[in-house]
Amino acid sequence: MTLAQKSIITVPLSDRAYDVAIAPGGLDRLGLWLTSGRLQSSPGQSTLGRKILLVSNPTVFEYYGQRAIASLTDAGFDAEYCILPDGEEYKTLNSIQKIYDSALEHRLERSSTLVSLGGGVIGDMTGFAAATWLRGIHFVQVPTTLLSMVDASIGGKTGVNHPQGKNLIGAFYQPQLVLIDPEVLSTLPPREFRAGMAEVIKYGVIWDRDLFEQLEAASSLKSYAEVSTDLLQTILMRSCQAKADVVSQDEREAGLRAILNYGHTLGHAVESLTGYTSVNHGEAVAIGMVAAGQLAVDMDWWNADLQQRQVALIKSTELPTQIPPNLSSDEIVETLQTDKKVKAGQVRFILPTQIGAVKITSQVSSDMVQQVVQQLQR
Ligand code: NAD
Ligand code: GLY
């Protein structure tokens, strides 16, 4: 297939517009994508130079690193790589320093490019390094988890964690290309695949009713092996389109973009109270969506049938719908106060009103949250 036959979604950010290409087998054509017309002639951006530093981790590099490097070299690039340890605990300024060291060693210039090959952890860090090295160099995302394909790689949120909180240090910095090769999901552990599916369900609830209904009709959503190629293509296309639509209307999260945090308010509290390990991000978002749906039922903003449909869809992916019993409702409420989405002391929730529509609200009281937490622990 030629590059032109792939599915492409554009994130229309005027002079920083970029493509999200969903291209089965695209990893072996990474070099070709970087020499394609659009990247070489983006208005307001200099042409990509020959030097590329690919950033990855040992797990992903072992599977796909050499293929990516070979493709870049074949296309005429001078490609080097920098391998960071695998895990959220390494999403730190120390890892950014390692990227800088590698950039210095390989003499990256203003026209050089950082390419991330990995999940959201590698993508967020590579983007932050690209935003800051020499005050900004070219940046390309090659996401390899479902979560990073549909969410983290698009929209320009980059950064690292502070010991006191997740993603507290960062910058908005858009990539110039997101290249998604769905075939790399064949090696992704099913638990990570399901974590990404939580974000896909999120898009169904907040934005795209048709996507939600297609997910409901699927025979299985549990792993890459059980999802048909056509359905996976639809899931990727519709999710990336939803993210592109929202980001292009509100790049810096002045308003609308906050809806992408559906399920994340309570989800982040669960994630942080369980130490970011026993419950992963997608699992926490799944629990958070159930909680948000229940709050919306309690406020008469949506009805019990819709909540039942949401819960059934989440359960069908084998994502959790209950809050771990060892967490107390008091500590959850307290942790909510430290959420980045707190505005003027008010915790903001994203609550569903229909399948495909949500509202942002500060009207949820601590008592209501406590009640729902206790309900989701029974
Ligand atoms: P991750 O990057 O930690 O990847 C999960 C695991 O899968 C890792 O062990 C990784 O090595 C492995 N892996 C990745 N691709 C693989 C493949 N194809 N085959 C086999 N193993 C593979 O986790 P994630 O869920 O991709 O990303 C989570 C991170 O993304 C968090 O740090 C979160 O804050 C961030 N995030 C950012 C945004 C954003 O808008 N920037 C949005 C959502 C999440
Ligand atoms: N993942 C939330 C955002 O990109 O805004």
Coordinates of C-alpha atoms and ligand atoms in Angstrom, one line a residue:
M1 CA 0.0 0.0 0.0
T2 CA 1.2 3.6 -0.6
L3 CA 1.2 6.2 2.1
A4 CA -1.7 7.9 0.5
Q5 CA -4.0 4.9 1.1
K6 CA -3.8 5.1 4.9
S7 CA -6.3 6.8 7.1
I8 CA -5.3 10.3 8.0
I9 CA -6.8 12.7 10.5
T10 CA -5.6 16.2 10.7
V11 CA -5.3 18.2 13.9
P12 CA -6.2 21.6 12.5
L13 CA -4.1 24.0 14.6
S14 CA -3.4 26.6 11.9
D15 CA 0.4 26.9 11.3
R16 CA 1.0 24.0 13.7
A17 CA -1.5 21.6 12.0
Y18 CA -0.3 18.0 11.8
D19 CA -1.5 14.6 10.7
V20 CA -2.3 11.5 12.7
A21 CA -1.7 8.7 10.3
I22 CA -3.2 5.2 11.1
A23 CA -1.1 3.0 8.9
P24 CA -0.9 -0.8 9.4
G25 CA 2.7 -1.7 8.8
G26 CA 3.7 2.0 9.0
L27 CA 6.6 1.4 11.4
D28 CA 8.7 0.1 8.5
R29 CA 7.9 3.2 6.5
L30 CA 8.6 5.7 9.3
G31 CA 11.5 7.2 7.3
L32 CA 9.2 7.6 4.3
W33 CA 6.6 9.4 6.4
L34 CA 9.3 11.8 7.6
T35 CA 10.3 12.7 4.0
S36 CA 6.6 13.1 2.9
G37 CA 5.5 16.4 1.5
R38 CA 3.4 17.6 4.4
L39 CA 6.2 17.3 7.0
Q40 CA 8.8 18.8 4.8
S41 CA 6.7 21.9 4.0
S42 CA 4.6 22.6 7.2
P43 CA 4.1 26.4 7.2
G44 CA 6.0 28.1 10.0
Q45 CA 8.3 25.2 10.6
S46 CA 11.8 24.5 9.3
T47 CA 12.4 21.5 7.2
L48 CA 13.5 18.4 9.1
G49 CA 17.2 18.0 9.2
R50 CA 19.1 14.7 8.8
K51 CA 19.7 14.0 12.5
I52 CA 17.1 12.0 14.4
L53 CA 17.2 10.8 18.0
L54 CA 14.8 8.1 18.7
V55 CA 13.7 7.7 22.3
S56 CA 12.3 4.4 23.6
N57 CA 12.5 2.0 26.5
P58 CA 14.1 -1.5 26.5
T59 CA 10.7 -3.4 26.2
V60 CA 9.6 -1.5 23.1
F61 CA 13.0 -1.1 21.6
E62 CA 13.6 -4.9 21.8
Y63 CA 10.4 -5.4 19.7
Y64 CA 10.5 -2.5 17.3
G65 CA 13.6 -0.4 17.7
Q66 CA 15.8 -1.8 15.0
R67 CA 12.9 -1.7 12.4
A68 CA 12.3 1.9 13.2
I69 CA 16.0 2.8 13.0
A70 CA 16.4 0.8 9.7
S71 CA 13.5 2.6 8.1
L72 CA 15.0 6.0 9.1
T73 CA 18.4 5.1 7.9
D74 CA 17.0 3.7 4.6
A75 CA 15.3 7.1 4.1
G76 CA 18.6 8.9 4.4
F77 CA 18.4 10.0 8.1
D78 CA 21.3 9.9 10.5
A79 CA 19.4 8.1 13.3
E80 CA 20.7 7.4 16.8
Y81 CA 18.7 6.2 19.8
C82 CA 18.4 6.9 23.6
I83 CA 16.9 4.2 25.8
L84 CA 15.2 5.1 29.1
P85 CA 14.2 2.6 31.7
D86 CA 10.6 1.3 31.5
G87 CA 8.0 2.6 33.9
E88 CA 6.0 5.5 35.2
E89 CA 8.5 5.8 38.1
Y90 CA 11.1 6.9 35.5
K91 CA 8.9 9.7 34.2
T92 CA 11.2 12.2 35.9
L93 CA 13.4 15.2 35.2
N94 CA 16.3 12.8 35.6
S95 CA 15.2 10.9 32.5
I96 CA 14.8 14.2 30.6
Q97 CA 18.5 14.9 31.6
K98 CA 19.4 11.6 29.9
I99 CA 17.6 12.7 26.7
Y100 CA 19.5 16.0 26.8
D101 CA 22.8 14.2 27.4
S102 CA 22.1 12.0 24.3
A103 CA 21.1 15.1 22.3
L104 CA 24.3 16.7 23.2
E105 CA 26.4 13.6 22.5
H106 CA 24.8 13.3 19.0
R107 CA 25.0 17.0 18.4
L108 CA 21.3 17.6 17.7
E109 CA 20.6 20.9 16.0
R110 CA 17.5 23.1 15.7
S111 CA 16.5 21.2 12.6
S112 CA 16.9 17.8 14.3
T113 CA 14.0 15.6 15.3
L114 CA 13.2 13.7 18.5
V115 CA 11.1 10.6 17.7
S116 CA 9.3 8.8 20.5
L117 CA 8.8 5.1 20.1
G118 CA 6.7 3.8 23.1
G119 CA 3.7 4.4 25.2
G120 CA 2.5 7.5 26.9
V121 CA 5.4 7.6 29.4
I122 CA 8.0 7.8 26.6
G123 CA 5.8 10.1 24.4
D124 CA 5.2 12.6 27.2
M125 CA 8.9 12.7 28.1
T126 CA 10.2 12.9 24.5
G127 CA 7.8 15.7 23.8
F128 CA 9.0 17.7 26.8
A129 CA 12.6 17.2 25.8
A130 CA 11.7 18.3 22.2
A131 CA 9.9 21.4 23.6
T132 CA 12.9 22.5 25.6
W133 CA 16.1 21.3 23.9
L134 CA 17.5 24.3 22.0
R135 CA 14.2 26.0 22.8
G136 CA 12.3 23.5 20.6
I137 CA 13.2 21.0 18.0
H138 CA 11.1 18.8 15.7
F139 CA 9.0 16.1 17.4
V140 CA 7.3 13.0 16.0
Q141 CA 5.3 10.5 18.0
V142 CA 5.2 6.8 17.2
P143 CA 2.8 5.5 19.9
T144 CA 2.9 1.8 20.7
T145 CA 0.1 1.3 23.3
L146 CA -3.6 1.7 22.6
L147 CA -3.8 4.4 25.3
S148 CA -1.0 6.5 23.7
M149 CA -2.4 6.0 20.2
V150 CA -5.9 7.3 21.1
D151 CA -4.9 9.8 23.7
A152 CA -1.4 10.7 24.9
S153 CA 0.2 11.1 21.5
I154 CA -2.3 13.7 20.3
G155 CA -2.8 17.2 21.6
G156 CA 0.6 18.4 22.8
K157 CA 0.5 17.7 26.5
T158 CA 4.1 16.8 27.4
G159 CA 5.9 16.5 30.7
V160 CA 7.1 14.6 33.7
N161 CA 6.0 13.9 37.2
H162 CA 7.1 15.8 40.3
P163 CA 7.7 13.6 43.5
Q164 CA 4.6 15.3 44.9
G165 CA 2.3 14.8 41.9
K166 CA 1.8 13.4 38.4
N167 CA 2.4 15.5 35.3
L168 CA 3.1 18.7 37.4
I169 CA 6.0 19.7 35.2
G170 CA 5.4 20.1 31.5
A171 CA 4.7 22.1 28.4
F172 CA 2.2 22.2 25.5
Y173 CA 4.2 21.2 22.5
Q174 CA 2.5 19.7 19.5
P175 CA 4.2 16.9 17.5
Q176 CA 4.5 17.3 13.7
L177 CA 3.3 13.8 13.0
V178 CA 1.7 11.0 14.9
L179 CA 2.3 7.7 13.1
I180 CA 0.1 4.9 14.4
D181 CA 0.9 1.3 13.3
P182 CA -1.8 -0.7 14.9
E183 CA 0.1 -4.0 14.3
V184 CA 2.5 -3.2 17.1
L185 CA -0.4 -3.7 19.5
S186 CA 0.1 -7.5 18.9
T187 CA 2.8 -7.6 21.6
L188 CA 1.0 -5.3 24.0
P189 CA -0.1 -7.1 27.2
P190 CA -3.9 -7.5 27.3
R191 CA -4.1 -5.5 30.6
E192 CA -2.5 -2.5 28.8
F193 CA -4.8 -3.0 25.8
R194 CA -7.8 -2.8 28.1
A195 CA -6.4 0.3 29.8
G196 CA -6.5 2.0 26.4
M197 CA -10.0 0.7 25.8
A198 CA -11.1 2.7 28.9
E199 CA -10.1 5.9 27.0
V200 CA -11.9 4.7 23.9
I201 CA -15.1 4.2 25.9
K202 CA -14.5 7.7 27.3
Y203 CA -14.7 9.1 23.8
G204 CA -17.9 7.2 23.2
V205 CA -19.5 8.8 26.3
I206 CA -18.2 12.3 26.0
W207 CA -18.4 12.8 22.2
D208 CA -19.3 10.0 19.8
R209 CA -22.5 8.1 20.4
D210 CA -21.9 6.0 17.2
L211 CA -18.6 4.8 18.5
F212 CA -20.2 3.9 21.8
E213 CA -22.8 1.8 20.0
Q214 CA -20.2 0.1 17.8
L215 CA -18.4 -0.9 20.9
E216 CA -21.6 -2.2 22.5
A217 CA -22.1 -4.3 19.4
A218 CA -18.6 -5.8 19.4
S219 CA -18.3 -9.5 20.3
S220 CA -15.1 -8.8 22.4
L221 CA -13.0 -5.8 23.3
K222 CA -10.7 -7.6 25.7
S223 CA -7.5 -7.9 23.8
Y224 CA -5.8 -7.2 20.4
A225 CA -6.3 -10.8 19.4
E226 CA -10.0 -10.6 19.9
V227 CA -10.7 -7.4 18.1
S228 CA -11.1 -7.5 14.3
T229 CA -8.8 -5.4 12.2
D230 CA -11.8 -3.4 10.8
L231 CA -13.1 -2.7 14.3
L232 CA -9.7 -1.7 15.5
Q233 CA -9.3 0.7 12.6
T234 CA -12.7 2.2 13.4
I235 CA -11.8 2.5 17.1
L236 CA -8.5 4.3 16.3
M237 CA -10.1 6.5 13.6
R238 CA -13.0 7.7 15.7
S239 CA -11.0 8.1 19.0
C240 CA -8.3 10.1 17.3
Q241 CA -10.9 12.2 15.5
A242 CA -12.6 12.9 18.8
K243 CA -9.3 14.0 20.4
A244 CA -8.4 16.1 17.3
D245 CA -11.8 17.8 17.4
V246 CA -11.6 18.7 21.0
V247 CA -7.9 19.8 21.0
S248 CA -8.4 21.9 17.9
Q249 CA -11.2 23.8 19.6
D250 CA -9.4 24.3 22.9
E251 CA -5.7 23.6 22.7
R252 CA -4.7 25.0 26.1
E253 CA -7.7 23.7 28.1
A254 CA -9.4 27.0 28.7
G255 CA -12.8 25.2 28.7
L256 CA -13.9 22.4 26.4
R257 CA -10.7 20.3 26.6
A258 CA -11.5 19.5 30.2
I259 CA -14.1 17.0 29.0
L260 CA -11.2 14.7 28.1
N261 CA -10.8 14.3 31.8
Y262 CA -14.1 12.4 32.0
G263 CA -13.6 9.6 34.6
H264 CA -10.2 11.1 35.6
T265 CA -11.3 13.2 38.6
L266 CA -12.1 10.3 40.9
G267 CA -9.9 8.0 38.8
H268 CA -6.7 10.0 39.6
A269 CA -7.6 9.8 43.3
V270 CA -7.9 6.0 43.1
E271 CA -4.7 5.8 41.1
S272 CA -2.7 8.0 43.5
L273 CA -4.1 6.3 46.6
T274 CA -3.2 2.9 45.3
G275 CA 0.4 4.0 44.4
Y276 CA 0.0 4.0 40.6
T277 CA 0.6 0.2 40.6
S278 CA -2.2 -2.1 41.7
V279 CA -4.7 0.0 39.7
N280 CA -3.4 1.3 36.4
H281 CA -4.4 4.5 34.7
G282 CA -7.1 3.0 32.4
E283 CA -8.5 0.9 35.2
A284 CA -8.8 4.0 37.4
V285 CA -10.5 5.9 34.5
A286 CA -13.0 3.0 34.2
I287 CA -13.8 3.2 37.9
G288 CA -14.0 7.0 37.6
M289 CA -16.4 6.9 34.7
V290 CA -18.7 4.6 36.7
A291 CA -18.5 7.0 39.6
A292 CA -19.2 10.0 37.3
G293 CA -22.2 8.2 35.8
Q294 CA -23.6 7.5 39.2
L295 CA -23.2 11.1 40.3
A296 CA -25.0 12.2 37.1
V297 CA -27.8 9.7 37.9
D298 CA -28.0 11.2 41.5
M299 CA -28.3 14.7 40.0
D300 CA -30.9 13.6 37.5
W301 CA -28.6 14.6 34.6
W302 CA -28.8 11.1 33.0
N303 CA -30.8 8.0 33.8
A304 CA -30.2 4.6 35.3
D305 CA -30.6 2.9 31.9
L306 CA -27.7 4.9 30.4
Q307 CA -25.6 4.2 33.4
Q308 CA -26.4 0.5 33.1
R309 CA -25.2 0.6 29.5
Q310 CA -22.0 2.3 30.4
V311 CA -21.3 -0.1 33.2
A312 CA -22.1 -3.1 31.0
L313 CA -19.7 -1.8 28.3
I314 CA -16.9 -1.3 30.8
K315 CA -17.5 -4.8 32.3
S316 CA -17.4 -6.3 28.8
T317 CA -13.8 -5.2 28.5
E318 CA -13.0 -6.7 32.0
L319 CA -12.1 -3.3 33.3
P320 CA -13.0 -2.8 37.0
T321 CA -16.2 -1.0 38.0
Q322 CA -15.7 -1.0 41.8
I323 CA -13.5 1.1 44.1
P324 CA -10.9 -1.0 46.0
P325 CA -12.4 -1.7 49.4
N326 CA -9.3 -0.7 51.3
L327 CA -9.7 3.0 50.3
S328 CA -11.7 5.2 52.6
S329 CA -14.2 7.7 51.3
D330 CA -12.6 10.4 53.4
E331 CA -9.2 9.9 51.9
I332 CA -10.7 9.9 48.4
V333 CA -12.5 13.2 49.1
E334 CA -9.3 14.7 50.6
T335 CA -7.2 13.5 47.6
L336 CA -9.7 15.1 45.2
Q337 CA -8.7 18.5 46.6
T338 CA -5.2 18.1 45.2
D339 CA -6.4 17.4 41.7
K340 CA -5.1 19.6 38.9
K341 CA -8.6 20.3 37.9
V342 CA -9.5 22.0 41.2
K343 CA -10.4 25.6 40.4
A344 CA -10.9 28.2 43.1
G345 CA -11.0 25.4 45.7
Q346 CA -13.9 23.7 43.8
V347 CA -13.4 20.1 42.5
R348 CA -14.6 19.9 38.9
F349 CA -16.3 16.8 37.6
I350 CA -17.2 15.9 34.1
L351 CA -20.7 14.3 34.2
P352 CA -22.6 12.6 31.4
T353 CA -25.9 13.9 30.2
Q354 CA -26.4 11.6 27.2
I355 CA -24.3 9.1 25.5
G356 CA -22.1 11.4 23.4
A357 CA -22.4 14.5 25.7
V358 CA -21.1 15.7 29.0
K359 CA -21.2 18.8 31.3
I360 CA -18.4 20.3 33.4
T361 CA -19.6 21.1 36.9
S362 CA -18.4 22.2 40.3
Q363 CA -21.7 21.4 41.9
V364 CA -20.7 18.0 43.3
S365 CA -20.5 18.1 47.1
S366 CA -18.2 16.0 49.2
D367 CA -21.2 14.2 50.7
M368 CA -22.3 13.2 47.2
V369 CA -18.9 11.8 46.4
Q370 CA -18.7 9.9 49.7
Q371 CA -22.1 8.3 49.0
V372 CA -21.0 7.2 45.6
V373 CA -17.7 5.9 46.8
Q374 CA -19.5 3.8 49.4
Q375 CA -22.0 2.6 46.8
L376 CA -19.1 1.5 44.5
Q377 CA -17.4 -0.5 47.3
R378 CA -20.4 -2.7 48.1
Ligands
NAD1 P1 3.4 3.1 29.3 O1 4.0 4.1 28.4 O2 3.9 2.9 30.7 O3 3.3 1.7 28.6 C1 2.7 0.6 29.3 C2 3.6 -0.6 29.2 O4 3.5 -1.2 27.9 C3 5.1 -0.3 29.4 O5 5.7 -1.3 30.2 C4 5.7 -0.3 28.0 O6 7.0 -0.7 27.9 C5 4.8 -1.4 27.4 N1 4.7 -1.3 25.9 C6 4.4 -0.2 25.2 N2 4.2 -0.6 23.9 C7 4.3 -1.9 23.8 C8 4.1 -2.8 22.8 N3 3.7 -2.4 21.6 N4 4.3 -4.1 23.0 C9 4.6 -4.5 24.3 N5 4.8 -3.7 25.3 C10 4.6 -2.4 25.1 O7 1.8 3.4 29.5 P2 0.7 4.2 28.7 O8 -0.6 3.7 29.2 O9 0.9 4.1 27.2 O10 0.8 5.7 29.0 C11 0.6 6.2 30.3 C12 1.2 7.5 30.4 O11 0.6 8.4 29.5 C13 1.1 8.2 31.8 O12 2.3 8.7 32.2 C14 0.1 9.3 31.5 O13 0.3 10.4 32.4 C15 0.4 9.6 30.1 N6 -0.8 10.2 29.4 C16 -0.6 11.4 28.7 C17 -1.6 12.0 28.0 C18 -1.3 13.3 27.2 O14 -2.3 13.9 26.8 N7 -0.1 13.6 27.1 C19 -2.9 11.4 28.0 C20 -3.0 10.2 28.7 C21 -2.0 9.6 29.4
GLY2 N1 -5.6 13.5 28.2 C1 -6.3 14.7 28.4 C2 -5.9 15.8 27.5 O1 -5.1 15.5 26.6 O2 -6.3 16.9 27.6

